[in-house]
PDB file of N, CA and C in Angstrom:
ATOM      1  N   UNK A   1      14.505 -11.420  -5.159  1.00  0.00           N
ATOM      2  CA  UNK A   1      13.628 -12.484  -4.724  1.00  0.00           C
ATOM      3  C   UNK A   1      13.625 -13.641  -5.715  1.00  0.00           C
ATOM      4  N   UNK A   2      13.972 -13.427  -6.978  1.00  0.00           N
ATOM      5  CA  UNK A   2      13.630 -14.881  -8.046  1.00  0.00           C
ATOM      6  C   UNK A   2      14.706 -15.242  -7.874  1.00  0.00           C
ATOM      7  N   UNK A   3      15.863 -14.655  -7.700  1.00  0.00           N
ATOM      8  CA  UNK A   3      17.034 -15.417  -7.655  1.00  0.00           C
ATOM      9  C   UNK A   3      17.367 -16.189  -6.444  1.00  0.00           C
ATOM     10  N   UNK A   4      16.236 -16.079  -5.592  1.00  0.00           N
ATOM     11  CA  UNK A   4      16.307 -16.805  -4.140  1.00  0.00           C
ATOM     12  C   UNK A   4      15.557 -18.187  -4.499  1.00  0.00           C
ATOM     13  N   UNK A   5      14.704 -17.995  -5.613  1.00  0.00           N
ATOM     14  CA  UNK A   5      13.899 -18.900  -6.031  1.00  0.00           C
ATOM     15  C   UNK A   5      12.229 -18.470  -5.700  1.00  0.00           C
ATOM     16  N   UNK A   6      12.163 -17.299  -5.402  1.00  0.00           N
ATOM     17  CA  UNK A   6      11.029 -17.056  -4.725  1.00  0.00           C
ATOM     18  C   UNK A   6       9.573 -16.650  -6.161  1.00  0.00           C
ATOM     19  N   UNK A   7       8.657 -16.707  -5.511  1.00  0.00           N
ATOM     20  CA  UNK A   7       7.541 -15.837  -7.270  1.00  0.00           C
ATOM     21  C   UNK A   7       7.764 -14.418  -7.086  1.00  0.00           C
ATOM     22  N   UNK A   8       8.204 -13.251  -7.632  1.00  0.00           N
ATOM     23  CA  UNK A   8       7.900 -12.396  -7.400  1.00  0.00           C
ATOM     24  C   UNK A   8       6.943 -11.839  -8.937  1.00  0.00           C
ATOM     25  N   UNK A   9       6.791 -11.096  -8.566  1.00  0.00           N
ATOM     26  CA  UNK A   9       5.574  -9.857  -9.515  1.00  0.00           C
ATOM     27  C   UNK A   9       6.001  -8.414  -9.698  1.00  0.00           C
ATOM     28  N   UNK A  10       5.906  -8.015 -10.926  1.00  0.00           N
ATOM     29  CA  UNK A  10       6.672  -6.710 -11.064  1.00  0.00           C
ATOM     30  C   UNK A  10       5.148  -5.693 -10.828  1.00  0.00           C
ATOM     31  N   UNK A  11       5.304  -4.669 -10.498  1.00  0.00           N
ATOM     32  CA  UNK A  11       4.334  -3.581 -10.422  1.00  0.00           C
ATOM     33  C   UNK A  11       4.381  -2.656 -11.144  1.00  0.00           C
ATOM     34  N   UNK A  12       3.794  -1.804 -12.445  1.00  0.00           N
ATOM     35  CA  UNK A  12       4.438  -0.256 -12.873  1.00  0.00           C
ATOM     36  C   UNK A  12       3.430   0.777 -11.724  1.00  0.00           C
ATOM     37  N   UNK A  13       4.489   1.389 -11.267  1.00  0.00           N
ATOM     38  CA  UNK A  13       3.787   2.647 -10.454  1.00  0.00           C
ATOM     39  C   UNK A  13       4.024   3.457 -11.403  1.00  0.00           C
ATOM     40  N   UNK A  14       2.349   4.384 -11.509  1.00  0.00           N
ATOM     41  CA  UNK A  14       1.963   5.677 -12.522  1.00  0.00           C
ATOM     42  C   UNK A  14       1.721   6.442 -11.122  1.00  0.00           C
ATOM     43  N   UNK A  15       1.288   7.326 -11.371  1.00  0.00           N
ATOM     44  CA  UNK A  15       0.481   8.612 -10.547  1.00  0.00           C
ATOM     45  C   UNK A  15      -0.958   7.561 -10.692  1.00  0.00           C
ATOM     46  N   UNK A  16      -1.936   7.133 -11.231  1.00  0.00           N
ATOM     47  CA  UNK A  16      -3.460   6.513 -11.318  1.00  0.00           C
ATOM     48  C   UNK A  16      -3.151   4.837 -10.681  1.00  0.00           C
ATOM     49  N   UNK A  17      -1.941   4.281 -11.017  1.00  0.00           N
ATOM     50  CA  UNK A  17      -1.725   2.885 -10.804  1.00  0.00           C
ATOM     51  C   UNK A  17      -1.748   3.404  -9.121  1.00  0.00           C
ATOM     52  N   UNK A  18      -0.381   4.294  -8.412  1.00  0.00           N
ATOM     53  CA  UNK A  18      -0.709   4.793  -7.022  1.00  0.00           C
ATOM     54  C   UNK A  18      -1.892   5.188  -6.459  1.00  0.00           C
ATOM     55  N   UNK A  19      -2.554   5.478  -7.513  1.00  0.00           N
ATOM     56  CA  UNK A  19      -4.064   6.241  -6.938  1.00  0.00           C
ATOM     57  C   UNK A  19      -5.044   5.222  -6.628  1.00  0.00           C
ATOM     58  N   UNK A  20      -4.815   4.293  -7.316  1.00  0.00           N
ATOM     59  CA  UNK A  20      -5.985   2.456  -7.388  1.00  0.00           C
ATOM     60  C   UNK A  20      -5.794   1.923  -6.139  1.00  0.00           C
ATOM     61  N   UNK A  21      -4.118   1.984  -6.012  1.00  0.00           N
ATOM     62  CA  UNK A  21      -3.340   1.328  -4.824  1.00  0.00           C
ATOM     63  C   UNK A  21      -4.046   1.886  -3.497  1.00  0.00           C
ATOM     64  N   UNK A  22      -3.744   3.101  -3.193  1.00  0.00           N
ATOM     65  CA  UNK A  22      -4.408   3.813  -2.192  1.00  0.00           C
ATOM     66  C   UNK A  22      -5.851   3.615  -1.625  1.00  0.00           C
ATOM     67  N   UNK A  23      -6.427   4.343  -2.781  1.00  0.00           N
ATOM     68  CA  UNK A  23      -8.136   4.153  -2.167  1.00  0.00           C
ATOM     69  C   UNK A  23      -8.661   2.792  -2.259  1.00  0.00           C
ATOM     70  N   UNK A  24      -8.264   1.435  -2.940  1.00  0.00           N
ATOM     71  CA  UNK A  24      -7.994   0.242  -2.696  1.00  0.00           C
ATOM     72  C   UNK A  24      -7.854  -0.187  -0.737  1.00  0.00           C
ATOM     73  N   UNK A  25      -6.852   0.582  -0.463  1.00  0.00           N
ATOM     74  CA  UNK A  25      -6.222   0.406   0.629  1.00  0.00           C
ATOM     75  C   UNK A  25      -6.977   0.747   1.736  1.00  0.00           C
ATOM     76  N   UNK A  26      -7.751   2.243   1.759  1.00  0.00           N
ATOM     77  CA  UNK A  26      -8.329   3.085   2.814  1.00  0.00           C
ATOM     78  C   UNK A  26      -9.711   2.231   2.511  1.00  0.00           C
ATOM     79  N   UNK A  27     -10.302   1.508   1.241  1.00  0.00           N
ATOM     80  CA  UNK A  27     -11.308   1.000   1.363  1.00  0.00           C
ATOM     81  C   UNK A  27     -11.463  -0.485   2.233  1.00  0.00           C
ATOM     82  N   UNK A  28     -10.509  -0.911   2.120  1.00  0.00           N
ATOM     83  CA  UNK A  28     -10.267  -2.384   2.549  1.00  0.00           C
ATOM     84  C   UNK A  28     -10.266  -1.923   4.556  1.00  0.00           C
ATOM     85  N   UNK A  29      -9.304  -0.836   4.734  1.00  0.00           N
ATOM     86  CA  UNK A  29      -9.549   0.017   5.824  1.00  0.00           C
ATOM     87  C   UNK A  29     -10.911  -0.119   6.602  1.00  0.00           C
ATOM     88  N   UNK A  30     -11.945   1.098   5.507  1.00  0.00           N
ATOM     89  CA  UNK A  30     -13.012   1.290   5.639  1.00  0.00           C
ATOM     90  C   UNK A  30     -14.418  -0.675   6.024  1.00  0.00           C
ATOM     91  N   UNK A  31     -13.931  -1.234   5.343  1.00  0.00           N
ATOM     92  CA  UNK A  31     -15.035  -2.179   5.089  1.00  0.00           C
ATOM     93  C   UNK A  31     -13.813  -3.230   6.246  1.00  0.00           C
ATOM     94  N   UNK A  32     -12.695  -2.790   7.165  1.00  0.00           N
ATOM     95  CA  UNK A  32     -12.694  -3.424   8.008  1.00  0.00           C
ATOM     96  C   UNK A  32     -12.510  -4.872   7.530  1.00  0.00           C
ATOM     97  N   UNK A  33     -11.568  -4.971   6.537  1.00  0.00           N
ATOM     98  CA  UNK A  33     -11.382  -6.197   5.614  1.00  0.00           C
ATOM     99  C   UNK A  33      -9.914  -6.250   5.754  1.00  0.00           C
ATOM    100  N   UNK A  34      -8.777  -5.224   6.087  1.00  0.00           N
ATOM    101  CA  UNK A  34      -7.472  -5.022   6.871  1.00  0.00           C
ATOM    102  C   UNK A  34      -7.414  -4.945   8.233  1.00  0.00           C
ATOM    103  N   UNK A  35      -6.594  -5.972   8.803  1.00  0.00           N
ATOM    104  CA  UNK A  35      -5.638  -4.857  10.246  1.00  0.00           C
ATOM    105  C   UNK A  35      -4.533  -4.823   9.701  1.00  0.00           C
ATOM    106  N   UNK A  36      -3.965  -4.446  10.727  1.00  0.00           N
ATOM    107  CA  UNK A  36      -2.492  -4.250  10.729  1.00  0.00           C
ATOM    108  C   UNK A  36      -1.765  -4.326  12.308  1.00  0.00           C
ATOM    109  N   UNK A  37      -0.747  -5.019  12.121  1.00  0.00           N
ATOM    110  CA  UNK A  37       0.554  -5.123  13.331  1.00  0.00           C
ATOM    111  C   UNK A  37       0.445  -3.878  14.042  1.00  0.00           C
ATOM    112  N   UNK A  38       0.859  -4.056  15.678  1.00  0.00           N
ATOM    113  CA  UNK A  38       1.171  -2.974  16.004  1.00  0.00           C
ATOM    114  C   UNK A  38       2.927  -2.719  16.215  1.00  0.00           C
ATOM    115  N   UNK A  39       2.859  -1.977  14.478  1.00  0.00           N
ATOM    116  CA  UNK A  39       4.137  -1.840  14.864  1.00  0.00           C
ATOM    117  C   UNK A  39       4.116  -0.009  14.382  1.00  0.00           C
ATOM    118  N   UNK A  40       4.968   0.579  15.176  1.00  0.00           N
ATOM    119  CA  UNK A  40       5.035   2.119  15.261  1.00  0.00           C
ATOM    120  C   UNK A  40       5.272   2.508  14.384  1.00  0.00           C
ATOM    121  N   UNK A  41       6.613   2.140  13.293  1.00  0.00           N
ATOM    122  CA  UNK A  41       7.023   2.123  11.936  1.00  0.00           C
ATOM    123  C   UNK A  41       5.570   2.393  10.659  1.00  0.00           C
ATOM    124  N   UNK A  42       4.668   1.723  10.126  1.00  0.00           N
ATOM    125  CA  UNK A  42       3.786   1.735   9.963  1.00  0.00           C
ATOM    126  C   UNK A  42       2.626   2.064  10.120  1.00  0.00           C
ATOM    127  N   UNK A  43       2.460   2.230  11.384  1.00  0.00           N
ATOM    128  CA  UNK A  43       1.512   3.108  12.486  1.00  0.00           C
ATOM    129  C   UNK A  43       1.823   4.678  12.005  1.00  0.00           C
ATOM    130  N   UNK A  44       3.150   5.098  12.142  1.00  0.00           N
ATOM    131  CA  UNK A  44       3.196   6.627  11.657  1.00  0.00           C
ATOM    132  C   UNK A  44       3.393   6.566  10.274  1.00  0.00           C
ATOM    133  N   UNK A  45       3.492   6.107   9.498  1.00  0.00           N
ATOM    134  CA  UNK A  45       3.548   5.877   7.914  1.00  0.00           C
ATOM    135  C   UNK A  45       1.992   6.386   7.545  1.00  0.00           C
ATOM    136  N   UNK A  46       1.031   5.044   8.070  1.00  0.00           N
ATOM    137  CA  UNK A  46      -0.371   5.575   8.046  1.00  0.00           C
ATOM    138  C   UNK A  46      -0.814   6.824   8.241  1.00  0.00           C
ATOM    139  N   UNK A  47      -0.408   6.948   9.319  1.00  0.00           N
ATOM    140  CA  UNK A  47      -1.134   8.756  10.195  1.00  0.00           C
ATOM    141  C   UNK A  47      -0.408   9.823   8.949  1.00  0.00           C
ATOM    142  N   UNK A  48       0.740   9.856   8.758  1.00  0.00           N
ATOM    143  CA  UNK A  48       0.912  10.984   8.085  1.00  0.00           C
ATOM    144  C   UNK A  48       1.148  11.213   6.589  1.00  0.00           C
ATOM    145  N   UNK A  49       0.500   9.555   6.057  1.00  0.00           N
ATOM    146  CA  UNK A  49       0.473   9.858   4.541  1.00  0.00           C
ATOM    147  C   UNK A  49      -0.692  10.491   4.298  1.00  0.00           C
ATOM    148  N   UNK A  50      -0.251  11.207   2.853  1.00  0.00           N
ATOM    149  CA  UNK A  50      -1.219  12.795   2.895  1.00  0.00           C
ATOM    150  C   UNK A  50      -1.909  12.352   1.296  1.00  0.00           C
ATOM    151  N   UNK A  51      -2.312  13.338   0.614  1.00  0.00           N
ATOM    152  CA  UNK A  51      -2.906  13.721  -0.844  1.00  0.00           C
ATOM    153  C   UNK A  51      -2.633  15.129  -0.670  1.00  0.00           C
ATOM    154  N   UNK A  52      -2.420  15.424  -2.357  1.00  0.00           N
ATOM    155  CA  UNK A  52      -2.377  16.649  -2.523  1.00  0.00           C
ATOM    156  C   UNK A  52      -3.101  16.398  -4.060  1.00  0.00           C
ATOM    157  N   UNK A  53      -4.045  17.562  -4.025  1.00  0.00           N
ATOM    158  CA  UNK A  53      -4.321  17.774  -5.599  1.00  0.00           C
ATOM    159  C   UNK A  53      -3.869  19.128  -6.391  1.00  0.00           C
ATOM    160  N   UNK A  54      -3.287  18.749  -7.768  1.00  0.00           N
ATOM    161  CA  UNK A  54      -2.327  19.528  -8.259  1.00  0.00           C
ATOM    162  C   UNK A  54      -3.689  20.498  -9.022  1.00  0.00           C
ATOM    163  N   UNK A  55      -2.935  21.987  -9.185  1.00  0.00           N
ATOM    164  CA  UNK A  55      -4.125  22.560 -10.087  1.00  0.00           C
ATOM    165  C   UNK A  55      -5.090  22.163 -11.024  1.00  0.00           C
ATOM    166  N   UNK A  56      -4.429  21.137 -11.450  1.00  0.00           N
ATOM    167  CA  UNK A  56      -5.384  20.295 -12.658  1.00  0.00           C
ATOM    168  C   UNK A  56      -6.464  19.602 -12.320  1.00  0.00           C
ATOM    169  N   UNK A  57      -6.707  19.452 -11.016  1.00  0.00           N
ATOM    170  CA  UNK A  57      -7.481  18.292 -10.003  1.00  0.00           C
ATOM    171  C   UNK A  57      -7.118  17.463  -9.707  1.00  0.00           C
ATOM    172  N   UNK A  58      -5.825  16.625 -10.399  1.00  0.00           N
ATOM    173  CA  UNK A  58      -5.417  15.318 -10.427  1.00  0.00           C
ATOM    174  C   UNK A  58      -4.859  15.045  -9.087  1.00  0.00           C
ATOM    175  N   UNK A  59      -5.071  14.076  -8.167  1.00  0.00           N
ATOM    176  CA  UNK A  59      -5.102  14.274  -7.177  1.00  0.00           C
ATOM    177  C   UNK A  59      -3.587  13.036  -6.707  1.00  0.00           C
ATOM    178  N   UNK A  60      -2.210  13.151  -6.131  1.00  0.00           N
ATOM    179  CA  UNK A  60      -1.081  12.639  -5.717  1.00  0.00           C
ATOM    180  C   UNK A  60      -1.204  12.196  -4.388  1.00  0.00           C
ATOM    181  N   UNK A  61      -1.133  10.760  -3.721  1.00  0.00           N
ATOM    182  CA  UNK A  61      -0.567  10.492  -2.572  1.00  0.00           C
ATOM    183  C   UNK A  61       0.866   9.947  -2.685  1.00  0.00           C
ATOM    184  N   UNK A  62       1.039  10.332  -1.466  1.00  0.00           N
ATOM    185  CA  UNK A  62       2.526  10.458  -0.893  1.00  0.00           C
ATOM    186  C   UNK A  62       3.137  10.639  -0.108  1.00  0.00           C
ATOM    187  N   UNK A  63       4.133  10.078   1.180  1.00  0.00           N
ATOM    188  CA  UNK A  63       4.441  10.503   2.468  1.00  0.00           C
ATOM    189  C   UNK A  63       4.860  12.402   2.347  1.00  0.00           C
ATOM    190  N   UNK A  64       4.692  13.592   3.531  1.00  0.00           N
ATOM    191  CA  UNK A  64       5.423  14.192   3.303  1.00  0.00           C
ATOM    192  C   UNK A  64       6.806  14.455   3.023  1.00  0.00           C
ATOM    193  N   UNK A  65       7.219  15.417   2.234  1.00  0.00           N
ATOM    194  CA  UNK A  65       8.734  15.746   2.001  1.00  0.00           C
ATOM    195  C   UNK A  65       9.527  15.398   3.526  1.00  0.00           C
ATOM    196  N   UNK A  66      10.596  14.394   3.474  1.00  0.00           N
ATOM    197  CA  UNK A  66      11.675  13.768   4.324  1.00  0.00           C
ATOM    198  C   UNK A  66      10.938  13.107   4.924  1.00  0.00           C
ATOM    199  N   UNK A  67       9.581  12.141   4.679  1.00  0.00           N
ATOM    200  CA  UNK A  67       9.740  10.968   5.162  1.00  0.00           C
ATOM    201  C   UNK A  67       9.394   9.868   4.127  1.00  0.00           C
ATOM    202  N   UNK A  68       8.822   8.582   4.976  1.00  0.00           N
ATOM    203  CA  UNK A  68       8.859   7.915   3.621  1.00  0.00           C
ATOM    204  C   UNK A  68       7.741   6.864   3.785  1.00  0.00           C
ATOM    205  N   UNK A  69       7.223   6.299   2.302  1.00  0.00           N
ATOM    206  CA  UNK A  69       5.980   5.621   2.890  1.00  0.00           C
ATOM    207  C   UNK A  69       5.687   4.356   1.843  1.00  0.00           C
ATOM    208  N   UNK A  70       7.094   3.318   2.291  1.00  0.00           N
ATOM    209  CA  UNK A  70       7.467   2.112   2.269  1.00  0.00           C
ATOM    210  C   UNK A  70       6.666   1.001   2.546  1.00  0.00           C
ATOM    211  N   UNK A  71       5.900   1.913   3.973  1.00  0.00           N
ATOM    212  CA  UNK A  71       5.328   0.199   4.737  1.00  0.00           C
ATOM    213  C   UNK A  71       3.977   0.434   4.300  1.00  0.00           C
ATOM    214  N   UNK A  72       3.202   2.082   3.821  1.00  0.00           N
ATOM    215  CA  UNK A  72       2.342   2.306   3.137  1.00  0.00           C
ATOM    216  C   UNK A  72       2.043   1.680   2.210  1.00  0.00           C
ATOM    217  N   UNK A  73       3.215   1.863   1.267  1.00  0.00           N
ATOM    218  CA  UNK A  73       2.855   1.220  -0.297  1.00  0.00           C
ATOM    219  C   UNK A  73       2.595  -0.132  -0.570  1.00  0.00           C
ATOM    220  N   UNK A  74       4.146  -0.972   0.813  1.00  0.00           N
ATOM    221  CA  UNK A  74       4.215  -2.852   0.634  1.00  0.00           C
ATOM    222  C   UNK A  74       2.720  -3.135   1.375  1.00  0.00           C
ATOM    223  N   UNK A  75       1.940  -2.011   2.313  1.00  0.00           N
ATOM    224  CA  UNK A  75       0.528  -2.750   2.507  1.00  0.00           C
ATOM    225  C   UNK A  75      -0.265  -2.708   1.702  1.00  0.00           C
ATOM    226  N   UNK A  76      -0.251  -1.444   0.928  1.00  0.00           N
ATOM    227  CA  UNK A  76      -1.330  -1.323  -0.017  1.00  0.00           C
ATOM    228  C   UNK A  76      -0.959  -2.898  -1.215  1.00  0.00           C
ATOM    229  N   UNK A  77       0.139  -2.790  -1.711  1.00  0.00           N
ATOM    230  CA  UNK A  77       0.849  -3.905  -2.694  1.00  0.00           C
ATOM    231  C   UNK A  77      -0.218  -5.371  -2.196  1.00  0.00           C
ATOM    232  N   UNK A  78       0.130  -5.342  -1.158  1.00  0.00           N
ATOM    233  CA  UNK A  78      -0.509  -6.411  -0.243  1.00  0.00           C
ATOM    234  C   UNK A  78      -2.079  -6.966  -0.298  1.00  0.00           C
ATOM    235  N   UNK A  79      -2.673  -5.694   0.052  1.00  0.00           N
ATOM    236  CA  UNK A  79      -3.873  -5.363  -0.242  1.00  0.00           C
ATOM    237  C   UNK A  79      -4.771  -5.616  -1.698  1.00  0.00           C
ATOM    238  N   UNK A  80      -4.099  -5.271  -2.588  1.00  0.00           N
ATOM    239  CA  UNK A  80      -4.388  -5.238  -4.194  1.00  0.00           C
ATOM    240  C   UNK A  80      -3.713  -6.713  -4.291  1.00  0.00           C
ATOM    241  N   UNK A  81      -2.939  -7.299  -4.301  1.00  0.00           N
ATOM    242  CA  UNK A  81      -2.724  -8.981  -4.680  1.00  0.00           C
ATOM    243  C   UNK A  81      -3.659  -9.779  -4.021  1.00  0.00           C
ATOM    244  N   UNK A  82      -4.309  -9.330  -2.536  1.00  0.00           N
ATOM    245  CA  UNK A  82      -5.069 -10.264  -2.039  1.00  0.00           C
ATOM    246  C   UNK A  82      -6.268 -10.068  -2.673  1.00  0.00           C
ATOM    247  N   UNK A  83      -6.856  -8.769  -2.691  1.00  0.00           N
ATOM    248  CA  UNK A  83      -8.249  -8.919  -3.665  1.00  0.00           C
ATOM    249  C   UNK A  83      -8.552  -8.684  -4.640  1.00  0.00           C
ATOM    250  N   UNK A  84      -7.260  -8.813  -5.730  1.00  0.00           N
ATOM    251  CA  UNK A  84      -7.293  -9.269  -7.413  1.00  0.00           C
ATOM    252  C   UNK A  84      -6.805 -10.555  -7.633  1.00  0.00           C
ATOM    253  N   UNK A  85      -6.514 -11.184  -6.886  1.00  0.00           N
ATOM    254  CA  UNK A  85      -5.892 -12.529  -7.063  1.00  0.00           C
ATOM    255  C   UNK A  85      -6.626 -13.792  -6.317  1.00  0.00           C
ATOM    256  N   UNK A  86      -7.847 -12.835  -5.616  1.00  0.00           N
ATOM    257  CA  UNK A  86      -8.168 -14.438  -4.589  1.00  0.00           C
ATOM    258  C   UNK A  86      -7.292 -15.624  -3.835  1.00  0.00           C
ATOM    259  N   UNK A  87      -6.383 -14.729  -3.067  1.00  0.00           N
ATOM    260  CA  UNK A  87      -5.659 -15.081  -2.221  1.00  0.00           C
ATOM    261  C   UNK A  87      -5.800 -15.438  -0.806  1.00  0.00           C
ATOM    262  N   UNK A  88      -6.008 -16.572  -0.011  1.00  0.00           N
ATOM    263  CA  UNK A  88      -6.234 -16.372   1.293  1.00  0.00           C
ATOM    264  C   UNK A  88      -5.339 -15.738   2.403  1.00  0.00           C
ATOM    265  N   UNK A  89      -5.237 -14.581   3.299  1.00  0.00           N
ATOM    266  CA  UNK A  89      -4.079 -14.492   3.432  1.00  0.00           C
ATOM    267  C   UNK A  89      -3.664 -15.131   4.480  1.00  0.00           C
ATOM    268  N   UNK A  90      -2.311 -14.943   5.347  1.00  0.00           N
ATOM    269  CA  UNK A  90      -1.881 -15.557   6.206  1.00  0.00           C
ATOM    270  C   UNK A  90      -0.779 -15.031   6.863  1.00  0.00           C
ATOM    271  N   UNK A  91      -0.632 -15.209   7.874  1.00  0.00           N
ATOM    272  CA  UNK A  91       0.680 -15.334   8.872  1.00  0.00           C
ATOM    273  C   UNK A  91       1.843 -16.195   8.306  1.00  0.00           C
ATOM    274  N   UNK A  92       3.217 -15.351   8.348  1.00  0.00           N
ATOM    275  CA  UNK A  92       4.503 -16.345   8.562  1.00  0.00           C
ATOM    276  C   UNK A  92       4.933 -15.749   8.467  1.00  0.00           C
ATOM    277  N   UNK A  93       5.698 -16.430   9.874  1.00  0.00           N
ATOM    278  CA  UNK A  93       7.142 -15.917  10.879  1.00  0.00           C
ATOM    279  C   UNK A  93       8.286 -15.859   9.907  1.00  0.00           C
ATOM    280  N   UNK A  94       8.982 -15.019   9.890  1.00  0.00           N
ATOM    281  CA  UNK A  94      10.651 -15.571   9.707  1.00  0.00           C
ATOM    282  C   UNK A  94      11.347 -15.424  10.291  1.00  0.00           C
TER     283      UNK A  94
END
C-alpha cells in the first residue's frame, strides 16, 4: 500500500493486542455502533469465529482449524482505527 502511495499503519498482533481487537469489535456489535455488508464471506467468518480458553484462563480467538478469519480481523482493524483515531467513517466504491 505505501508504495502505491497510500497511508498505511503497521499493527503488532499479540494473543492480548487480538483480544482488545475482538471484544472492541463484539462491543461496537453490541452498542449497535457497526453494520456490516451483506456479504456471505464475512457473514460466515462472524458466525463461526470461536474463543477458546487455554488451562491458564488466558482466553484465544480465532477462526476454527481450516478456516479463516480475514474479514474478521480487517473488521475488527477497522473498528479499532475508527474509535481510537476519531475517524468519520465512510463508503467508497472501487
Amino acid at each position: 500500500l505505501k508504495r502505491m502511495g497510500l497511508k498505511a499503519e503497521g499493527y503488532k498482533f499479540t494473543s492480548e493486542s487480538k483480544k482488545m481487537l475482538i471484544e472492541s469489535l463484539m462491543m461496537a456489535f453490541e452498542q449497535k455502533k457497526i453494520r456490516i455488508f451483506d456479504d456471505p464471506t464475512q457473514k460466515n467468518e462472524l458466525e463461526i469465529f470461536e474463543f477458546r480458553r487455554n488451562p491458564s484462563g488466558i482466553i484465544h480467538y480465532s477462526a476454527p482449524d481450516g478456516y479463516h478469519d480475514d474479514c474478521v480481523i480487517a473488521l475488527a482493524l477497522a473498528n479499532w482505527r475508527l474509535q481510537n483515531k476519531g475517524i468519520e467513517p465512510r463508503i467508497t466504491r472501487l
